[in-house]
mmCIF file of N, CA and C in Angstrom:
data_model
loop_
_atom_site.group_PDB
_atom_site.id
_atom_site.type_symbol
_atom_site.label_atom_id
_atom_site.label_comp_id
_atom_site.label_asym_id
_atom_site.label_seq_id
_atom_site.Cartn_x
_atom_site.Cartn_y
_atom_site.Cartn_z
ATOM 1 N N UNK A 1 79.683 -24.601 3.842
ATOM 2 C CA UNK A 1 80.505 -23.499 3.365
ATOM 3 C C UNK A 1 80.651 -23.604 1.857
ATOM 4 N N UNK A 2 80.498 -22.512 1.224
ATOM 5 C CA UNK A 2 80.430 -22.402 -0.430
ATOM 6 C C UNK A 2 81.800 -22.190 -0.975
ATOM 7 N N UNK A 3 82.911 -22.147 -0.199
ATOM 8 C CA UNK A 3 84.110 -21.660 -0.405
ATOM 9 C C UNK A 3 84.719 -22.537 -1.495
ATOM 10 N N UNK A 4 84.559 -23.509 -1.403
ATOM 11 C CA UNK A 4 85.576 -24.853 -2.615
ATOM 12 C C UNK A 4 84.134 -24.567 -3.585
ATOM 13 N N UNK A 5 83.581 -24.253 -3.523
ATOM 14 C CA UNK A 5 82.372 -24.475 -5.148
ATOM 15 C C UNK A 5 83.253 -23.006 -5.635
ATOM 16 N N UNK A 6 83.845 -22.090 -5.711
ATOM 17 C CA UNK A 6 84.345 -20.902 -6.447
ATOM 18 C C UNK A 6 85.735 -20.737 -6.615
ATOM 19 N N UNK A 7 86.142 -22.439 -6.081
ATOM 20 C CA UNK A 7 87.750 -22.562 -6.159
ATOM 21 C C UNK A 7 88.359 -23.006 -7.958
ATOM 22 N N UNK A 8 86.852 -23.043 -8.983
ATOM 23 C CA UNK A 8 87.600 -23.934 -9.871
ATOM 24 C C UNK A 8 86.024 -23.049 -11.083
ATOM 25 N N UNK A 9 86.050 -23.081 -11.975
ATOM 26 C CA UNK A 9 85.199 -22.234 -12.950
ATOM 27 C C UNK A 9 85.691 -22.772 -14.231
ATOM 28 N N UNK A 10 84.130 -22.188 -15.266
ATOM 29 C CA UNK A 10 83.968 -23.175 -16.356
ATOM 30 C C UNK A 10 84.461 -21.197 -16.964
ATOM 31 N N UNK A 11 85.127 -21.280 -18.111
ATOM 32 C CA UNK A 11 85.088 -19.686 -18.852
ATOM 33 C C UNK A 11 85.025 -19.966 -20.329
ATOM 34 N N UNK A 12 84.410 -18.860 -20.872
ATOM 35 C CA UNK A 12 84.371 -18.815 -22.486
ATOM 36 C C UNK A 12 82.471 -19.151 -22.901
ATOM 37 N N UNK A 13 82.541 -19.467 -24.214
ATOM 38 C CA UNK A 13 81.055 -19.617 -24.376
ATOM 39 C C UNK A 13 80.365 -20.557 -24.075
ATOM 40 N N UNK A 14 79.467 -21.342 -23.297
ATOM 41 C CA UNK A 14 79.244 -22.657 -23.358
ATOM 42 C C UNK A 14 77.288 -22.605 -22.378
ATOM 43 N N UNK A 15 76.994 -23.999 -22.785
ATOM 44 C CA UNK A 15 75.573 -24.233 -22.486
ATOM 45 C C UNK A 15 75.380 -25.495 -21.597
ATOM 46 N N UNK A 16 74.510 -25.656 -20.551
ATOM 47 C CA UNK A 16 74.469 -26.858 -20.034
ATOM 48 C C UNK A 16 72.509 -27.286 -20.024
ATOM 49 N N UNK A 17 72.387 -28.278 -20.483
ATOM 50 C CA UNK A 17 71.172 -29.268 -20.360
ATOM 51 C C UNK A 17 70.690 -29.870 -18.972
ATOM 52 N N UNK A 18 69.673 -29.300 -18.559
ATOM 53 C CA UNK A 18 69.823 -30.205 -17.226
ATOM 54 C C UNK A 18 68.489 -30.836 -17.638
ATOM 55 N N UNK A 19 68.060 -32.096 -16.823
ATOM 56 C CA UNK A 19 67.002 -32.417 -17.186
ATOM 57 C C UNK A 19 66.090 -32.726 -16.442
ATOM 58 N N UNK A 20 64.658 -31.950 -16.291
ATOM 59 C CA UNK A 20 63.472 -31.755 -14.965
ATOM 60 C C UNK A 20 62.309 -31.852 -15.306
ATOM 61 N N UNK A 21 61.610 -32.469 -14.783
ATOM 62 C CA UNK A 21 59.968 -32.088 -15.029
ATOM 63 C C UNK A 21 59.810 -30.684 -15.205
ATOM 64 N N UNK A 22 58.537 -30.669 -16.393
ATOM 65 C CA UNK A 22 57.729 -29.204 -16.470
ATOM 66 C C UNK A 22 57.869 -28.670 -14.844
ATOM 67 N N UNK A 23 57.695 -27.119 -14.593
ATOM 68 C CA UNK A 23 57.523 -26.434 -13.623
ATOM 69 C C UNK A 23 58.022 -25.556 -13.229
ATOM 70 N N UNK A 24 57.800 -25.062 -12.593
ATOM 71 C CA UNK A 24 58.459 -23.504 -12.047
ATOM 72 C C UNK A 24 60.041 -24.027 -11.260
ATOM 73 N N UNK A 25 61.276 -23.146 -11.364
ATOM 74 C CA UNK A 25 61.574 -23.622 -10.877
ATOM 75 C C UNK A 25 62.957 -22.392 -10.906
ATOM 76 N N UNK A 26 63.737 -22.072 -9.093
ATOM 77 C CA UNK A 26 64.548 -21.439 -9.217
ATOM 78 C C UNK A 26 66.143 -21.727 -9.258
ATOM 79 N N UNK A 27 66.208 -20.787 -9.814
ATOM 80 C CA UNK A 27 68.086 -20.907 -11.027
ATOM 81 C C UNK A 27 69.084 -20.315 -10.099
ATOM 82 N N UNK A 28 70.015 -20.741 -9.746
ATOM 83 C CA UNK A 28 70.904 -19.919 -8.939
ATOM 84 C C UNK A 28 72.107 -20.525 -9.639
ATOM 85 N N UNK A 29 72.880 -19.304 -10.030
ATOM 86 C CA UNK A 29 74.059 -19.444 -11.042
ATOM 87 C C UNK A 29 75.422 -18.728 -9.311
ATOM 88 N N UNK A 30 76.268 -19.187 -9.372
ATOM 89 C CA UNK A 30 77.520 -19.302 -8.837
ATOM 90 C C UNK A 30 78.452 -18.615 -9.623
ATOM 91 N N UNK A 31 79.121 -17.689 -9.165
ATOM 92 C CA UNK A 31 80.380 -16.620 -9.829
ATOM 93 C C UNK A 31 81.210 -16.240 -9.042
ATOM 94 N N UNK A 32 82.434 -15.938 -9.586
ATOM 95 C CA UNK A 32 83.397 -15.197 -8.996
ATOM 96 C C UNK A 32 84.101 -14.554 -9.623
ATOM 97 N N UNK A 33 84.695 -13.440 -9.157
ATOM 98 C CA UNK A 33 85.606 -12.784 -10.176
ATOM 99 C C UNK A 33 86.710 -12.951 -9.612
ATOM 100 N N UNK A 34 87.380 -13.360 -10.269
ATOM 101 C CA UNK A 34 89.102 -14.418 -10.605
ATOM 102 C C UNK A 34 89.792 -13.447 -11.462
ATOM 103 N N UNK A 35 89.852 -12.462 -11.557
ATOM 104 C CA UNK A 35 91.186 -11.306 -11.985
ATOM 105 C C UNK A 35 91.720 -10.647 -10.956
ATOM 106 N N UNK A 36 91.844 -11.144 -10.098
ATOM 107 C CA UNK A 36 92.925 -10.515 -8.999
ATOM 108 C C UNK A 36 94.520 -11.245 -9.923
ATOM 109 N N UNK A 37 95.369 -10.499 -9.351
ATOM 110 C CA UNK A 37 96.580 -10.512 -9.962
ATOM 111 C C UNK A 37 97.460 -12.181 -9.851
ATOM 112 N N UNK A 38 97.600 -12.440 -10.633
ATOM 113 C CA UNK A 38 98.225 -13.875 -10.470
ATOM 114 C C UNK A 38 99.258 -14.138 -9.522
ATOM 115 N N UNK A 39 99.706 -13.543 -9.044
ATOM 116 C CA UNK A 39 100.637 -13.714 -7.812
ATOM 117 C C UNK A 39 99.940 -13.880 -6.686
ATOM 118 N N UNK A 40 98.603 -13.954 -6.737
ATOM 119 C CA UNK A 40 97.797 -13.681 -5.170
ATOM 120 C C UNK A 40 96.903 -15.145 -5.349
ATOM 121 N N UNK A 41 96.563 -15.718 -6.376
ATOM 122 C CA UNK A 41 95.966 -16.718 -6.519
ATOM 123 C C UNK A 41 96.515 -18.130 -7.402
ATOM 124 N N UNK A 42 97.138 -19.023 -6.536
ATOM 125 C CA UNK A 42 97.723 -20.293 -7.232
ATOM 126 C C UNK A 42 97.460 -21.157 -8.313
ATOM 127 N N UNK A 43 96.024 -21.005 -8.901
ATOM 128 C CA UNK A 43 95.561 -21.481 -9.409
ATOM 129 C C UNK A 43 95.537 -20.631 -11.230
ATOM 130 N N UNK A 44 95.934 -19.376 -10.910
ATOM 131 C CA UNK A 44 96.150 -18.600 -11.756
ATOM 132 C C UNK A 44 97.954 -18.236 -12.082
ATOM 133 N N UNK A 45 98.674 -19.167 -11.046
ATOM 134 C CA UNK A 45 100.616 -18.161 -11.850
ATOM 135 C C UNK A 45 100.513 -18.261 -12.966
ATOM 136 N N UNK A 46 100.551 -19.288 -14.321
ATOM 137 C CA UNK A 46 100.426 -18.865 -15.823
ATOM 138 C C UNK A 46 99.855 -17.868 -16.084
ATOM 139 N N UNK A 47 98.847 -17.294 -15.775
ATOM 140 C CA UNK A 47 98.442 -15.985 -16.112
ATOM 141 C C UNK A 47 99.925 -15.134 -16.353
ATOM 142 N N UNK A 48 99.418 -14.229 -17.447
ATOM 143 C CA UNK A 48 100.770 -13.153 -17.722
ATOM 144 C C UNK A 48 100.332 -11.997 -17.118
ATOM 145 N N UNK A 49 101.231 -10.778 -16.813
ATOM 146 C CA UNK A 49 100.853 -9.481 -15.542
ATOM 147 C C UNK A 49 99.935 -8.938 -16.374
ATOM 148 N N UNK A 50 99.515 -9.237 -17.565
ATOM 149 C CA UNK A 50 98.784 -7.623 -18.589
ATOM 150 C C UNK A 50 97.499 -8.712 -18.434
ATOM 151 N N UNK A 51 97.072 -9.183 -17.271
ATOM 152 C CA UNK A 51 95.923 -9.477 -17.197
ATOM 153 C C UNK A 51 94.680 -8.577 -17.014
ATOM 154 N N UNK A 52 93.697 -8.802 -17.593
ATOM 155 C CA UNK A 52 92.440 -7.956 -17.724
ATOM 156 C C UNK A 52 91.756 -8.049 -16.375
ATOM 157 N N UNK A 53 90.810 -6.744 -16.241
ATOM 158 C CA UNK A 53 90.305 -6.913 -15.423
ATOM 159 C C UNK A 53 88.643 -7.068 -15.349
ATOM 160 N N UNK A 54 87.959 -7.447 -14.488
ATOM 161 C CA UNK A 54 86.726 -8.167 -14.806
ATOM 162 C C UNK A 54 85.381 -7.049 -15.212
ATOM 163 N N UNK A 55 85.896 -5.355 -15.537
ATOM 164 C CA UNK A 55 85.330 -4.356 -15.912
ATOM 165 C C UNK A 55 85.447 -4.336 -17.671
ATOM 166 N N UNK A 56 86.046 -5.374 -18.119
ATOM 167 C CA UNK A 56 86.706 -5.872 -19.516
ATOM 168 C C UNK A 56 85.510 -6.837 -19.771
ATOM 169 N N UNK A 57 84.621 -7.554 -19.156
ATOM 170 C CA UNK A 57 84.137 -8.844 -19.241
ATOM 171 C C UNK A 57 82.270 -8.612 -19.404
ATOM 172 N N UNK A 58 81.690 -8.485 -20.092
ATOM 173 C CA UNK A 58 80.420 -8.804 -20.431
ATOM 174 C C UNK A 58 80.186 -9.716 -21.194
ATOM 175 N N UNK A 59 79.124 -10.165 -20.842
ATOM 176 C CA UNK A 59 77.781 -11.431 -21.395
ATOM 177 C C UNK A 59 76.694 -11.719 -21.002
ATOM 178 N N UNK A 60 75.688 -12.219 -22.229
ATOM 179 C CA UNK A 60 74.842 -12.396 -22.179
ATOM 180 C C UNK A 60 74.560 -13.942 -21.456
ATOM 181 N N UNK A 61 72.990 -14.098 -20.574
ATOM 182 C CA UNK A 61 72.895 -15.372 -19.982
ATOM 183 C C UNK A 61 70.881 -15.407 -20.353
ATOM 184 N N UNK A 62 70.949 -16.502 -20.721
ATOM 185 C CA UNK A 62 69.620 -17.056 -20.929
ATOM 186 C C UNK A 62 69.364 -18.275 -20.020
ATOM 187 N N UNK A 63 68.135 -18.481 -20.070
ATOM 188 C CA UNK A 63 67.339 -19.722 -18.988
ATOM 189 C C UNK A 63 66.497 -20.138 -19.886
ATOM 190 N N UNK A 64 66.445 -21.441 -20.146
ATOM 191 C CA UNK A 64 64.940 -21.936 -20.937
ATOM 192 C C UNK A 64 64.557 -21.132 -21.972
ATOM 193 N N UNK A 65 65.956 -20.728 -23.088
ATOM 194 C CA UNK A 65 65.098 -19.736 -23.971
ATOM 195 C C UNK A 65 65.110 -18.231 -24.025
ATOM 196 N N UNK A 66 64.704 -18.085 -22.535
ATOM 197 C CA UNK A 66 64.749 -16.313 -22.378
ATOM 198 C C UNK A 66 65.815 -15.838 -21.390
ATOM 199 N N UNK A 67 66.103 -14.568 -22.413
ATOM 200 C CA UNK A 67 67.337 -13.996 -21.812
ATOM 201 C C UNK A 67 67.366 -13.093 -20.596
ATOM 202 N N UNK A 68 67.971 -14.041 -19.752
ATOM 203 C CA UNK A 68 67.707 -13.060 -18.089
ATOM 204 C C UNK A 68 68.926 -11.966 -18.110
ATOM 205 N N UNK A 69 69.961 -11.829 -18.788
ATOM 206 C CA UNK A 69 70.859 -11.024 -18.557
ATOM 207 C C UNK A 69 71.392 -10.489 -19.892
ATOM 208 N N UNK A 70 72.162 -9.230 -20.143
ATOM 209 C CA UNK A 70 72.283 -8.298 -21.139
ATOM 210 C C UNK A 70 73.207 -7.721 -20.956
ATOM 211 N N UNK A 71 74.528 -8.307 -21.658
ATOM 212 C CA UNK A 71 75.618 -6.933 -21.377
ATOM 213 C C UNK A 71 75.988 -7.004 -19.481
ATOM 214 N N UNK A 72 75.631 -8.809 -18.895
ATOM 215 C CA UNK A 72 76.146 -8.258 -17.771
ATOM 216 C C UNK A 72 77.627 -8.254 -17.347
ATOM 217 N N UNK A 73 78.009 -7.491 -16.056
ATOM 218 C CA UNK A 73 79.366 -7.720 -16.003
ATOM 219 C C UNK A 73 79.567 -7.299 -14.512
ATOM 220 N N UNK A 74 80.393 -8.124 -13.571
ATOM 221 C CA UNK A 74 80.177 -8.306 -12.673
ATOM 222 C C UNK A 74 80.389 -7.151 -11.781
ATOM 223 N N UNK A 75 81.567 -6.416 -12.192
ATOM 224 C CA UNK A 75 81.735 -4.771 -11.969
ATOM 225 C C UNK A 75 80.363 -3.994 -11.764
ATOM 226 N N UNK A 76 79.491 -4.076 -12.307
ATOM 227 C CA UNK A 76 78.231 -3.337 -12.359
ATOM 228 C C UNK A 76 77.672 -3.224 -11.873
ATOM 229 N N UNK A 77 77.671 -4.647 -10.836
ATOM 230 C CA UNK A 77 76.453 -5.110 -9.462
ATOM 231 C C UNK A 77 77.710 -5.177 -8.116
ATOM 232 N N UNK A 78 78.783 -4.424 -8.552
ATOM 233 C CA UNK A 78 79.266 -4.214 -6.895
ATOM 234 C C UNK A 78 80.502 -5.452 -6.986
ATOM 235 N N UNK A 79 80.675 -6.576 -7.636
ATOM 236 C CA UNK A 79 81.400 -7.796 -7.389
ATOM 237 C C UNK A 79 82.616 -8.106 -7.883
ATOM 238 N N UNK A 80 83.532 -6.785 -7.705
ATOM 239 C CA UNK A 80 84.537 -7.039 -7.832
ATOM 240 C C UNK A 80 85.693 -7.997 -6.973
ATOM 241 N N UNK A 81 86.151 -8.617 -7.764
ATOM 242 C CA UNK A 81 86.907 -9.868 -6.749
ATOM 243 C C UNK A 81 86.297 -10.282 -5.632
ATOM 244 N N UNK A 82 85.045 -11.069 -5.867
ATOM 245 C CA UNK A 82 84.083 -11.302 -4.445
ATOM 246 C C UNK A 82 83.220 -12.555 -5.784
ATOM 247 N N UNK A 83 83.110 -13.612 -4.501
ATOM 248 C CA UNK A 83 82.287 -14.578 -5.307
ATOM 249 C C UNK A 83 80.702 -14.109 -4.357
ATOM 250 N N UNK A 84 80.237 -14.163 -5.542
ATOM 251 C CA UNK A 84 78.409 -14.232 -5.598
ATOM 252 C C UNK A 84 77.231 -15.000 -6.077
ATOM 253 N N UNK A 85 75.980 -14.288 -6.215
ATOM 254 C CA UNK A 85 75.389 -15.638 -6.724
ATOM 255 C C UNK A 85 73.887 -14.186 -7.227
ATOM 256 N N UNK A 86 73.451 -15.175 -8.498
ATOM 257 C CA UNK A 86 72.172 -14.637 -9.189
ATOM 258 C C UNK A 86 71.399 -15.275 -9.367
ATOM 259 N N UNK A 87 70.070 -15.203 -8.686
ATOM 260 C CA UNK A 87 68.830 -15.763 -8.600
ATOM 261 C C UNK A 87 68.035 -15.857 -9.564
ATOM 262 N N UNK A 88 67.182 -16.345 -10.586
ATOM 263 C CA UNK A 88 66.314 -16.287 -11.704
ATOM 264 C C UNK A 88 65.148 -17.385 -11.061
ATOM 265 N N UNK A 89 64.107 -17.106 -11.430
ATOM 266 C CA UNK A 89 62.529 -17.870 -11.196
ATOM 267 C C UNK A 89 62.301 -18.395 -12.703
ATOM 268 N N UNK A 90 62.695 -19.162 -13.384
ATOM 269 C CA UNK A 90 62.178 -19.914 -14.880
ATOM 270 C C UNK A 90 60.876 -20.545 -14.680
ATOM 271 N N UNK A 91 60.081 -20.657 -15.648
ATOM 272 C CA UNK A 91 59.381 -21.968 -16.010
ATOM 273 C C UNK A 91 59.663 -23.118 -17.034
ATOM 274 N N UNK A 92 59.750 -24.004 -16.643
ATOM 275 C CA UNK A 92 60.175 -25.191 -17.398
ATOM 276 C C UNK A 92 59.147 -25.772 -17.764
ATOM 277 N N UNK A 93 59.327 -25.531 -19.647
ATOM 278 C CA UNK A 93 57.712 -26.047 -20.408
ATOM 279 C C UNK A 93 58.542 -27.648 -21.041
ATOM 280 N N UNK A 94 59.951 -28.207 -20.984
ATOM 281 C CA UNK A 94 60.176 -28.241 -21.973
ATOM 282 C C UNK A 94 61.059 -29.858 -21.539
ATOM 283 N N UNK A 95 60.882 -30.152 -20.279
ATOM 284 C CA UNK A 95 61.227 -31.457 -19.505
ATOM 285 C C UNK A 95 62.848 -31.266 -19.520
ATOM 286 N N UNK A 96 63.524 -29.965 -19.700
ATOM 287 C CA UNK A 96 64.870 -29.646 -19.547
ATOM 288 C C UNK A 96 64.660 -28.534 -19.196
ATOM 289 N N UNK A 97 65.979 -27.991 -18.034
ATOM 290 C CA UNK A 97 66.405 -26.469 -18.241
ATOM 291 C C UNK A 97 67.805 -26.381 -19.054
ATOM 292 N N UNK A 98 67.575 -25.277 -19.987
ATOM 293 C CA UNK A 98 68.908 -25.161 -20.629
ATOM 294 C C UNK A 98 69.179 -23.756 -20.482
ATOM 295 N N UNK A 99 70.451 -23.620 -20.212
ATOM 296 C CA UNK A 99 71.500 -22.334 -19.304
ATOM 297 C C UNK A 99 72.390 -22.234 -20.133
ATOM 298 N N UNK A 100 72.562 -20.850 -20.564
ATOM 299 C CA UNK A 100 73.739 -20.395 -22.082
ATOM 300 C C UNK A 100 74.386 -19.041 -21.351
ATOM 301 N N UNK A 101 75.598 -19.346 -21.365
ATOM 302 C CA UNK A 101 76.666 -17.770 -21.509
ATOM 303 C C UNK A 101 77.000 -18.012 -22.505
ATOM 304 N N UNK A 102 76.512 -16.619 -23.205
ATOM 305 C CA UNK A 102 77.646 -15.826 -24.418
ATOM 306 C C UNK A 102 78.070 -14.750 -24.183
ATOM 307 N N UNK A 103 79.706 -14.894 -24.499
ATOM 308 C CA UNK A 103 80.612 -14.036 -24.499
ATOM 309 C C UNK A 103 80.224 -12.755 -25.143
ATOM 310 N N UNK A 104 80.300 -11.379 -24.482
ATOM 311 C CA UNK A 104 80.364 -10.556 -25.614
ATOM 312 C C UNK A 104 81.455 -9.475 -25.672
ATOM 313 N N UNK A 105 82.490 -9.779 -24.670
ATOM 314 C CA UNK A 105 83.761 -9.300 -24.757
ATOM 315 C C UNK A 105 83.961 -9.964 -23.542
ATOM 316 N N UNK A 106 85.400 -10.407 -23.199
ATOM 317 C CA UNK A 106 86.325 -10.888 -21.933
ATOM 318 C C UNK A 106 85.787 -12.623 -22.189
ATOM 319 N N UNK A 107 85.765 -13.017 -20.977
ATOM 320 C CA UNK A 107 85.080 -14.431 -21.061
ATOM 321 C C UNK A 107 84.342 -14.940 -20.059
ATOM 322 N N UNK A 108 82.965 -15.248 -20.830
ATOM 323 C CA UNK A 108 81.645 -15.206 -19.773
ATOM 324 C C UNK A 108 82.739 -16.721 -18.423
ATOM 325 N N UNK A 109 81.889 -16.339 -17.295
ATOM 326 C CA UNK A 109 82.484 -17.420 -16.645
ATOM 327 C C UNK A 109 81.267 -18.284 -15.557
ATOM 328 N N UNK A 110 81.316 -19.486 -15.028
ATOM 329 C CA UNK A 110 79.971 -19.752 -13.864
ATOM 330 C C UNK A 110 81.031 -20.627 -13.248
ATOM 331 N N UNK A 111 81.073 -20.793 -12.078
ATOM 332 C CA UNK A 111 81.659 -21.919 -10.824
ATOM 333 C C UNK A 111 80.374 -22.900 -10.392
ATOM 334 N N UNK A 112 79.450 -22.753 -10.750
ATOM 335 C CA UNK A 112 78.622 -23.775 -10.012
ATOM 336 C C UNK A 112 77.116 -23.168 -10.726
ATOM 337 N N UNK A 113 76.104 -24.445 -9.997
ATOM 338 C CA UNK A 113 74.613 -24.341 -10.623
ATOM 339 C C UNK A 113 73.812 -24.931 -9.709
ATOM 340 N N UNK A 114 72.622 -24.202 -9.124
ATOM 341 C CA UNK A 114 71.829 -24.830 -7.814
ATOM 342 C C UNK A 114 70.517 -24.762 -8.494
ATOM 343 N N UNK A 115 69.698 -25.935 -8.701
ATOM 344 C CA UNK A 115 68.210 -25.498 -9.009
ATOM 345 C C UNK A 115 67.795 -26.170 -8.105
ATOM 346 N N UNK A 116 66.298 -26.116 -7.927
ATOM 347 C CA UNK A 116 65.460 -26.182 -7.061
ATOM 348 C C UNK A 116 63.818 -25.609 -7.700
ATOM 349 N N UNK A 117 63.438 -26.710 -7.495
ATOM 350 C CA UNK A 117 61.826 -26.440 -7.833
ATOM 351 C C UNK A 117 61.053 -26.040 -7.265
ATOM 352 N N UNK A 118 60.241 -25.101 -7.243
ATOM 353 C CA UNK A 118 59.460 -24.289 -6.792
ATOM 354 C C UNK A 118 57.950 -25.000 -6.673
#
């Protein structure tokens, strides 16, 4: 069950290094959208009520370099308050995969990271 991997999330701008042999290999990034109202989720009461909602939130996401995503935002693909997941096929020339959200309004967010070599 995937339920505790979307209980806890990294937010804001940030990059992670993983490190793999050259090769093909697929990316599965972990999300959720966590703006439901702070009274409904414990992990959020500090939140204040003039919280944003996740139609507020785009960013950009790259793999190895190239940018798989543009202006995304989770509103767009249906995922409002629903944890999901986005598939990418990379090639790894470079004996690392390196994975970047940038913010470009709200704050990019990921709960988890599954690769697997192809």
């Amino acid at each position: 069950m995937d339920g505790p991997l979307y209980q806890t999330w990294r937010e804001g701008n940030f990059a992670y290094k993983i490190d793999a042999p050259q090769g093909d290999y697929e990316i599965e990034l972990l999300m959720a959208d966590v703006t439901k109202p702070a009274t409904q989720l414990a992990n959020l009461l500090g939140k204040s009520s003039g919280e944003k909602h996740s139609g507020e939130t785009y960013f950009n996401i790259s793999i190895c370099g190239k940018q798989v995503e543009t202006n995304f935002s989770p509103v767009d693909y249906g995922h409002y308050r629903t944890a999901f997941k986005r598939r990418y096929i990379v090639q790894n020339n470079d004996n690392c995969i390196t994975i970047n959200l940038n913010t470009i309004k709200g704050k990019a967010f990921l709960a988890g990271i599954k690769v697997r070599r192809l």
